[in-house]
Amino acid sequence: MRSLVQPGSQAEIVGRLFLAVIVVIALPALPFGTYLIYPFVILTTWFHEMGHGLTAVLFGQHFERLVIYANGSGVAESFVAGDASRLTHAAIAAGGPLAPSFAGAVLIVASAHARAWRPALWLTAGAIVLSVAIYVRSSVGVIVLPLVAALLGLIAWRAPAGFVRFSLQFLGVLGAMSMLRDFDYLFTERTVIAGRSMLSDTGQIEAALGLPHWVWAGLILGLSAMMVGASLRYALDEKRLRAVPRNLPPGVVRFRRPPR
């Protein structure tokens, strides 16, 4: 039976993205699904904590190490100079919760360009391996993250093009939806990690800049939604899709409606 959906069309891309959403949501509910999704939970933690650390580097501070715990929580430790501004402290705190959505948006945009599919997976795998060598200092991170990188590298090397694109979309949706996973955490002023009570990310922003932590939580969610929304709009833009020439398979009939 021939597909009724034109290859490369908006409908096909929407369907693939929707399938990625279903997989992300449904996988933990399947038998052994918790174990299958676990490496990717660790990956979203890596996105989050690397966001803190790289933001510190961007603001001229020193990223010391990244620790990921077995329950999926993590800590990024950075040396921040005593004379660093309040804005620097707030930006480092905000860099964590914004990073997964930013990474997800970049991967969704990459999934819209066939030439970027394999390079994007290779770059992601390489970044994971490099970060493990430089920053990751916990057994969970040192064991799980290289396995994820190896899987992404294997997909980029050997998998069919369609599966490579779906993998990018899956990772993009995973990062994008992490803002929902972190919803409660964002609206919490204090949290407990590895038995230690500490300010949450939004609690640290409140301490640095004032205003209640829930205001900053709302702003972070809004920015995350804007990044993801912009990436989806780009990936699904019908004018851009129509502008790309396609060699359709035999038997596909294309119908056009003239402008009114």
PDB file of C-alpha atoms in Angstrom, residues 26-234:
ATOM      1  CA  ALA A  26       4.466   6.318  26.888  1.00  0.00           C
ATOM      2  CA  LEU A  27       7.884   4.683  27.243  1.00  0.00           C
ATOM      3  CA  PRO A  28       8.045   4.855  31.077  1.00  0.00           C
ATOM      4  CA  ALA A  29       4.638   3.129  31.285  1.00  0.00           C
ATOM      5  CA  LEU A  30       5.710   0.128  29.202  1.00  0.00           C
ATOM      6  CA  PRO A  31       7.212  -3.057  30.672  1.00  0.00           C
ATOM      7  CA  PHE A  32      10.872  -2.268  31.345  1.00  0.00           C
ATOM      8  CA  GLY A  33      10.152   1.201  29.950  1.00  0.00           C
ATOM      9  CA  THR A  34      11.580   2.840  33.057  1.00  0.00           C
ATOM     10  CA  TYR A  35      14.900   1.170  32.346  1.00  0.00           C
ATOM     11  CA  LEU A  36      14.786   2.089  28.661  1.00  0.00           C
ATOM     12  CA  ILE A  37      14.087   5.769  29.354  1.00  0.00           C
ATOM     13  CA  TYR A  38      16.591   5.979  32.241  1.00  0.00           C
ATOM     14  CA  PRO A  39      19.676   6.803  30.111  1.00  0.00           C
ATOM     15  CA  PHE A  40      17.748   9.647  28.518  1.00  0.00           C
ATOM     16  CA  VAL A  41      16.633  10.946  31.919  1.00  0.00           C
ATOM     17  CA  ILE A  42      20.328  11.119  32.758  1.00  0.00           C
ATOM     18  CA  LEU A  43      20.867  12.907  29.429  1.00  0.00           C
ATOM     19  CA  THR A  44      18.330  15.615  30.298  1.00  0.00           C
ATOM     20  CA  THR A  45      20.076  16.039  33.655  1.00  0.00           C
ATOM     21  CA  TRP A  46      23.310  16.428  31.705  1.00  0.00           C
ATOM     22  CA  PHE A  47      21.683  19.121  29.549  1.00  0.00           C
ATOM     23  CA  HIS A  48      20.539  20.922  32.705  1.00  0.00           C
ATOM     24  CA  GLU A  49      23.801  20.788  34.634  1.00  0.00           C
ATOM     25  CA  MET A  50      25.948  21.583  31.604  1.00  0.00           C
ATOM     26  CA  GLY A  51      23.707  24.623  31.157  1.00  0.00           C
ATOM     27  CA  HIS A  52      24.743  25.848  34.603  1.00  0.00           C
ATOM     28  CA  GLY A  53      28.419  25.130  34.000  1.00  0.00           C
ATOM     29  CA  LEU A  54      28.705  26.576  30.506  1.00  0.00           C
ATOM     30  CA  THR A  55      26.800  29.700  31.550  1.00  0.00           C
ATOM     31  CA  ALA A  56      29.374  30.139  34.311  1.00  0.00           C
ATOM     32  CA  VAL A  57      32.151  29.868  31.720  1.00  0.00           C
ATOM     33  CA  LEU A  58      30.314  32.324  29.449  1.00  0.00           C
ATOM     34  CA  PHE A  59      30.287  34.854  32.305  1.00  0.00           C
ATOM     35  CA  GLY A  60      34.001  34.440  32.956  1.00  0.00           C
ATOM     36  CA  GLN A  61      33.747  32.016  35.889  1.00  0.00           C
ATOM     37  CA  HIS A  62      35.228  28.537  36.309  1.00  0.00           C
ATOM     38  CA  PHE A  63      33.185  25.356  35.813  1.00  0.00           C
ATOM     39  CA  GLU A  64      34.627  22.866  38.313  1.00  0.00           C
ATOM     40  CA  ARG A  65      32.721  19.607  37.965  1.00  0.00           C
ATOM     41  CA  LEU A  66      29.379  17.941  37.233  1.00  0.00           C
ATOM     42  CA  VAL A  67      27.869  15.273  39.461  1.00  0.00           C
ATOM     43  CA  ILE A  68      24.866  13.152  38.447  1.00  0.00           C
ATOM     44  CA  TYR A  69      23.145  10.909  40.995  1.00  0.00           C
ATOM     45  CA  ALA A  70      21.355   7.619  40.402  1.00  0.00           C
ATOM     46  CA  ASN A  71      17.909   9.151  40.972  1.00  0.00           C
ATOM     47  CA  GLY A  72      18.419  11.541  38.045  1.00  0.00           C
ATOM     48  CA  SER A  73      19.253  14.622  40.092  1.00  0.00           C
ATOM     49  CA  GLY A  74      22.540  16.419  39.655  1.00  0.00           C
ATOM     50  CA  VAL A  75      24.764  19.280  40.723  1.00  0.00           C
ATOM     51  CA  ALA A  76      27.057  21.548  38.700  1.00  0.00           C
ATOM     52  CA  GLU A  77      29.788  23.094  40.826  1.00  0.00           C
ATOM     53  CA  SER A  78      31.353  26.333  39.608  1.00  0.00           C
ATOM     54  CA  PHE A  79      33.879  28.660  41.205  1.00  0.00           C
ATOM     55  CA  VAL A  80      32.332  32.137  41.123  1.00  0.00           C
ATOM     56  CA  ALA A  81      34.514  35.105  42.010  1.00  0.00           C
ATOM     57  CA  GLY A  82      33.606  37.000  45.154  1.00  0.00           C
ATOM     58  CA  ASP A  83      33.116  40.215  43.198  1.00  0.00           C
ATOM     59  CA  ALA A  84      30.818  38.612  40.608  1.00  0.00           C
ATOM     60  CA  SER A  85      27.660  40.595  40.011  1.00  0.00           C
ATOM     61  CA  ARG A  86      24.183  39.543  41.071  1.00  0.00           C
ATOM     62  CA  LEU A  87      23.341  39.213  37.392  1.00  0.00           C
ATOM     63  CA  THR A  88      26.125  36.646  36.980  1.00  0.00           C
ATOM     64  CA  HIS A  89      24.774  34.561  39.852  1.00  0.00           C
ATOM     65  CA  ALA A  90      21.231  34.769  38.454  1.00  0.00           C
ATOM     66  CA  ALA A  91      22.326  33.899  34.908  1.00  0.00           C
ATOM     67  CA  ILE A  92      24.222  30.809  36.075  1.00  0.00           C
ATOM     68  CA  ALA A  93      21.156  29.671  38.028  1.00  0.00           C
ATOM     69  CA  ALA A  94      18.862  30.250  35.033  1.00  0.00           C
ATOM     70  CA  GLY A  95      21.230  28.549  32.571  1.00  0.00           C
ATOM     71  CA  GLY A  96      20.364  25.115  33.963  1.00  0.00           C
ATOM     72  CA  PRO A  97      16.586  24.999  33.510  1.00  0.00           C
ATOM     73  CA  LEU A  98      16.813  26.804  30.157  1.00  0.00           C
ATOM     74  CA  ALA A  99      19.456  24.478  28.690  1.00  0.00           C
ATOM     75  CA  PRO A 100      17.310  21.369  27.972  1.00  0.00           C
ATOM     76  CA  SER A 101      14.723  23.413  26.085  1.00  0.00           C
ATOM     77  CA  PHE A 102      17.465  25.238  24.181  1.00  0.00           C
ATOM     78  CA  ALA A 103      19.164  21.953  23.259  1.00  0.00           C
ATOM     79  CA  GLY A 104      15.806  20.446  22.294  1.00  0.00           C
ATOM     80  CA  ALA A 105      15.003  23.428  20.085  1.00  0.00           C
ATOM     81  CA  VAL A 106      18.389  23.189  18.331  1.00  0.00           C
ATOM     82  CA  LEU A 107      17.898  19.465  17.682  1.00  0.00           C
ATOM     83  CA  ILE A 108      14.369  20.020  16.332  1.00  0.00           C
ATOM     84  CA  VAL A 109      15.717  22.676  13.949  1.00  0.00           C
ATOM     85  CA  ALA A 110      18.516  20.293  12.898  1.00  0.00           C
ATOM     86  CA  SER A 111      15.923  17.606  12.166  1.00  0.00           C
ATOM     87  CA  ALA A 112      14.470  19.892   9.482  1.00  0.00           C
ATOM     88  CA  HIS A 113      17.664  19.681   7.371  1.00  0.00           C
ATOM     89  CA  ALA A 114      18.725  16.320   5.956  1.00  0.00           C
ATOM     90  CA  ARG A 115      22.376  17.355   5.710  1.00  0.00           C
ATOM     91  CA  ALA A 116      22.427  18.118   9.447  1.00  0.00           C
ATOM     92  CA  TRP A 117      20.932  14.844  10.677  1.00  0.00           C
ATOM     93  CA  ARG A 118      24.083  12.762  11.065  1.00  0.00           C
ATOM     94  CA  PRO A 119      26.450  15.655  11.956  1.00  0.00           C
ATOM     95  CA  ALA A 120      24.047  16.778  14.718  1.00  0.00           C
ATOM     96  CA  LEU A 121      24.098  13.320  16.299  1.00  0.00           C
ATOM     97  CA  TRP A 122      27.893  13.087  15.958  1.00  0.00           C
ATOM     98  CA  LEU A 123      28.302  16.526  17.575  1.00  0.00           C
ATOM     99  CA  THR A 124      25.961  15.578  20.437  1.00  0.00           C
ATOM    100  CA  ALA A 125      27.844  12.326  21.045  1.00  0.00           C
ATOM    101  CA  GLY A 126      31.184  14.135  20.889  1.00  0.00           C
ATOM    102  CA  ALA A 127      30.039  16.824  23.331  1.00  0.00           C
ATOM    103  CA  ILE A 128      28.919  14.143  25.800  1.00  0.00           C
ATOM    104  CA  VAL A 129      32.249  12.297  25.620  1.00  0.00           C
ATOM    105  CA  LEU A 130      34.247  15.527  25.962  1.00  0.00           C
ATOM    106  CA  SER A 131      32.215  16.648  28.974  1.00  0.00           C
ATOM    107  CA  VAL A 132      32.685  13.278  30.677  1.00  0.00           C
ATOM    108  CA  ALA A 133      36.442  13.574  30.223  1.00  0.00           C
ATOM    109  CA  ILE A 134      36.590  17.155  31.543  1.00  0.00           C
ATOM    110  CA  TYR A 135      33.739  17.734  33.980  1.00  0.00           C
ATOM    111  CA  VAL A 136      31.732  14.646  34.993  1.00  0.00           C
ATOM    112  CA  ARG A 137      32.843  13.263  38.346  1.00  0.00           C
ATOM    113  CA  SER A 138      30.268  10.669  39.366  1.00  0.00           C
ATOM    114  CA  SER A 139      29.982   6.961  38.642  1.00  0.00           C
ATOM    115  CA  VAL A 140      26.470   7.273  37.187  1.00  0.00           C
ATOM    116  CA  GLY A 141      27.550   9.944  34.744  1.00  0.00           C
ATOM    117  CA  VAL A 142      30.801   8.201  33.819  1.00  0.00           C
ATOM    118  CA  ILE A 143      28.970   4.928  33.082  1.00  0.00           C
ATOM    119  CA  VAL A 144      25.670   6.047  31.543  1.00  0.00           C
ATOM    120  CA  LEU A 145      26.666   9.083  29.473  1.00  0.00           C
ATOM    121  CA  PRO A 146      29.336   7.300  27.360  1.00  0.00           C
ATOM    122  CA  LEU A 147      26.769   4.566  26.634  1.00  0.00           C
ATOM    123  CA  VAL A 148      24.320   7.210  25.404  1.00  0.00           C
ATOM    124  CA  ALA A 149      27.095   8.782  23.308  1.00  0.00           C
ATOM    125  CA  ALA A 150      27.982   5.379  21.844  1.00  0.00           C
ATOM    126  CA  LEU A 151      24.323   4.753  20.946  1.00  0.00           C
ATOM    127  CA  LEU A 152      24.024   8.145  19.240  1.00  0.00           C
ATOM    128  CA  GLY A 153      27.278   7.547  17.386  1.00  0.00           C
ATOM    129  CA  LEU A 154      26.092   4.119  16.226  1.00  0.00           C
ATOM    130  CA  ILE A 155      22.810   5.595  14.975  1.00  0.00           C
ATOM    131  CA  ALA A 156      24.656   8.382  13.143  1.00  0.00           C
ATOM    132  CA  TRP A 157      27.027   5.842  11.571  1.00  0.00           C
ATOM    133  CA  ARG A 158      24.804   2.931  10.610  1.00  0.00           C
ATOM    134  CA  ALA A 159      21.106   3.745  10.926  1.00  0.00           C
ATOM    135  CA  PRO A 160      18.871   4.552   7.939  1.00  0.00           C
ATOM    136  CA  ALA A 161      18.300   8.253   7.313  1.00  0.00           C
ATOM    137  CA  GLY A 162      14.693   8.124   8.537  1.00  0.00           C
ATOM    138  CA  PHE A 163      15.710   6.650  11.876  1.00  0.00           C
ATOM    139  CA  VAL A 164      18.498   9.213  12.235  1.00  0.00           C
ATOM    140  CA  ARG A 165      15.955  12.006  11.776  1.00  0.00           C
ATOM    141  CA  PHE A 166      13.537  10.386  14.235  1.00  0.00           C
ATOM    142  CA  SER A 167      16.362  10.087  16.779  1.00  0.00           C
ATOM    143  CA  LEU A 168      17.001  13.825  16.498  1.00  0.00           C
ATOM    144  CA  GLN A 169      13.302  14.521  16.882  1.00  0.00           C
ATOM    145  CA  PHE A 170      13.099  12.177  19.873  1.00  0.00           C
ATOM    146  CA  LEU A 171      16.017  13.930  21.598  1.00  0.00           C
ATOM    147  CA  GLY A 172      14.579  17.324  20.699  1.00  0.00           C
ATOM    148  CA  VAL A 173      11.165  16.467  22.140  1.00  0.00           C
ATOM    149  CA  LEU A 174      12.838  14.931  25.203  1.00  0.00           C
ATOM    150  CA  GLY A 175      14.703  18.174  25.888  1.00  0.00           C
ATOM    151  CA  ALA A 176      11.678  20.308  25.103  1.00  0.00           C
ATOM    152  CA  MET A 177       9.397  18.359  27.432  1.00  0.00           C
ATOM    153  CA  SER A 178      11.865  18.431  30.307  1.00  0.00           C
ATOM    154  CA  MET A 179      10.398  21.796  31.304  1.00  0.00           C
ATOM    155  CA  LEU A 180       7.222  19.880  32.194  1.00  0.00           C
ATOM    156  CA  ARG A 181       9.233  17.310  34.150  1.00  0.00           C
ATOM    157  CA  ASP A 182      10.887  20.168  36.098  1.00  0.00           C
ATOM    158  CA  PHE A 183       7.638  22.077  36.648  1.00  0.00           C
ATOM    159  CA  ASP A 184       7.379  21.339  40.374  1.00  0.00           C
ATOM    160  CA  TYR A 185      11.088  21.965  40.907  1.00  0.00           C
ATOM    161  CA  LEU A 186      10.917  25.393  39.258  1.00  0.00           C
ATOM    162  CA  PHE A 187       8.138  26.467  41.593  1.00  0.00           C
ATOM    163  CA  THR A 188      10.018  25.252  44.682  1.00  0.00           C
ATOM    164  CA  GLU A 189      12.230  27.671  46.598  1.00  0.00           C
ATOM    165  CA  ARG A 190      14.351  25.023  48.282  1.00  0.00           C
ATOM    166  CA  THR A 191      15.143  21.425  47.400  1.00  0.00           C
ATOM    167  CA  VAL A 192      17.074  18.460  48.778  1.00  0.00           C
ATOM    168  CA  ILE A 193      19.823  16.886  46.641  1.00  0.00           C
ATOM    169  CA  ALA A 194      21.992  14.058  47.947  1.00  0.00           C
ATOM    170  CA  GLY A 195      20.655  14.697  51.446  1.00  0.00           C
ATOM    171  CA  ARG A 196      21.557  18.403  51.433  1.00  0.00           C
ATOM    172  CA  SER A 197      19.001  21.188  51.583  1.00  0.00           C
ATOM    173  CA  MET A 198      19.789  23.986  49.146  1.00  0.00           C
ATOM    174  CA  LEU A 199      18.144  26.755  47.188  1.00  0.00           C
ATOM    175  CA  SER A 200      16.543  25.662  43.940  1.00  0.00           C
ATOM    176  CA  ASP A 201      17.548  27.389  40.704  1.00  0.00           C
ATOM    177  CA  THR A 202      14.687  29.856  40.957  1.00  0.00           C
ATOM    178  CA  GLY A 203      15.415  30.292  44.669  1.00  0.00           C
ATOM    179  CA  GLN A 204      18.953  31.332  43.758  1.00  0.00           C
ATOM    180  CA  ILE A 205      17.639  33.825  41.208  1.00  0.00           C
ATOM    181  CA  GLU A 206      15.312  35.232  43.864  1.00  0.00           C
ATOM    182  CA  ALA A 207      18.268  35.590  46.251  1.00  0.00           C
ATOM    183  CA  ALA A 208      20.303  37.384  43.581  1.00  0.00           C
ATOM    184  CA  LEU A 209      17.727  39.663  41.953  1.00  0.00           C
ATOM    185  CA  GLY A 210      14.727  39.761  44.260  1.00  0.00           C
ATOM    186  CA  LEU A 211      11.101  39.082  43.278  1.00  0.00           C
ATOM    187  CA  PRO A 212       9.497  35.782  44.327  1.00  0.00           C
ATOM    188  CA  HIS A 213      10.938  32.577  42.917  1.00  0.00           C
ATOM    189  CA  TRP A 214       7.632  31.735  41.235  1.00  0.00           C
ATOM    190  CA  VAL A 215       7.932  34.855  39.080  1.00  0.00           C
ATOM    191  CA  TRP A 216      11.270  33.617  37.756  1.00  0.00           C
ATOM    192  CA  ALA A 217       9.797  30.141  37.298  1.00  0.00           C
ATOM    193  CA  GLY A 218       7.081  31.601  35.106  1.00  0.00           C
ATOM    194  CA  LEU A 219       9.619  33.569  33.063  1.00  0.00           C
ATOM    195  CA  ILE A 220      11.815  30.489  32.557  1.00  0.00           C
ATOM    196  CA  LEU A 221       8.830  28.420  31.439  1.00  0.00           C
ATOM    197  CA  GLY A 222       7.790  31.214  29.088  1.00  0.00           C
ATOM    198  CA  LEU A 223      11.261  31.476  27.535  1.00  0.00           C
ATOM    199  CA  SER A 224      11.451  27.700  27.204  1.00  0.00           C
ATOM    200  CA  ALA A 225       8.064  27.592  25.487  1.00  0.00           C
ATOM    201  CA  MET A 226       9.138  30.388  23.116  1.00  0.00           C
ATOM    202  CA  MET A 227      12.332  28.550  22.114  1.00  0.00           C
ATOM    203  CA  VAL A 228      10.535  25.262  21.531  1.00  0.00           C
ATOM    204  CA  GLY A 229       7.651  26.982  19.743  1.00  0.00           C
ATOM    205  CA  ALA A 230      10.033  28.845  17.428  1.00  0.00           C
ATOM    206  CA  SER A 231      11.888  25.630  16.578  1.00  0.00           C
ATOM    207  CA  LEU A 232       8.633  23.798  15.799  1.00  0.00           C
ATOM    208  CA  ARG A 233       7.422  26.703  13.704  1.00  0.00           C
ATOM    209  CA  TYR A 234      10.651  26.612  11.728  1.00  0.00           C
TER     210      TYR A 234
END
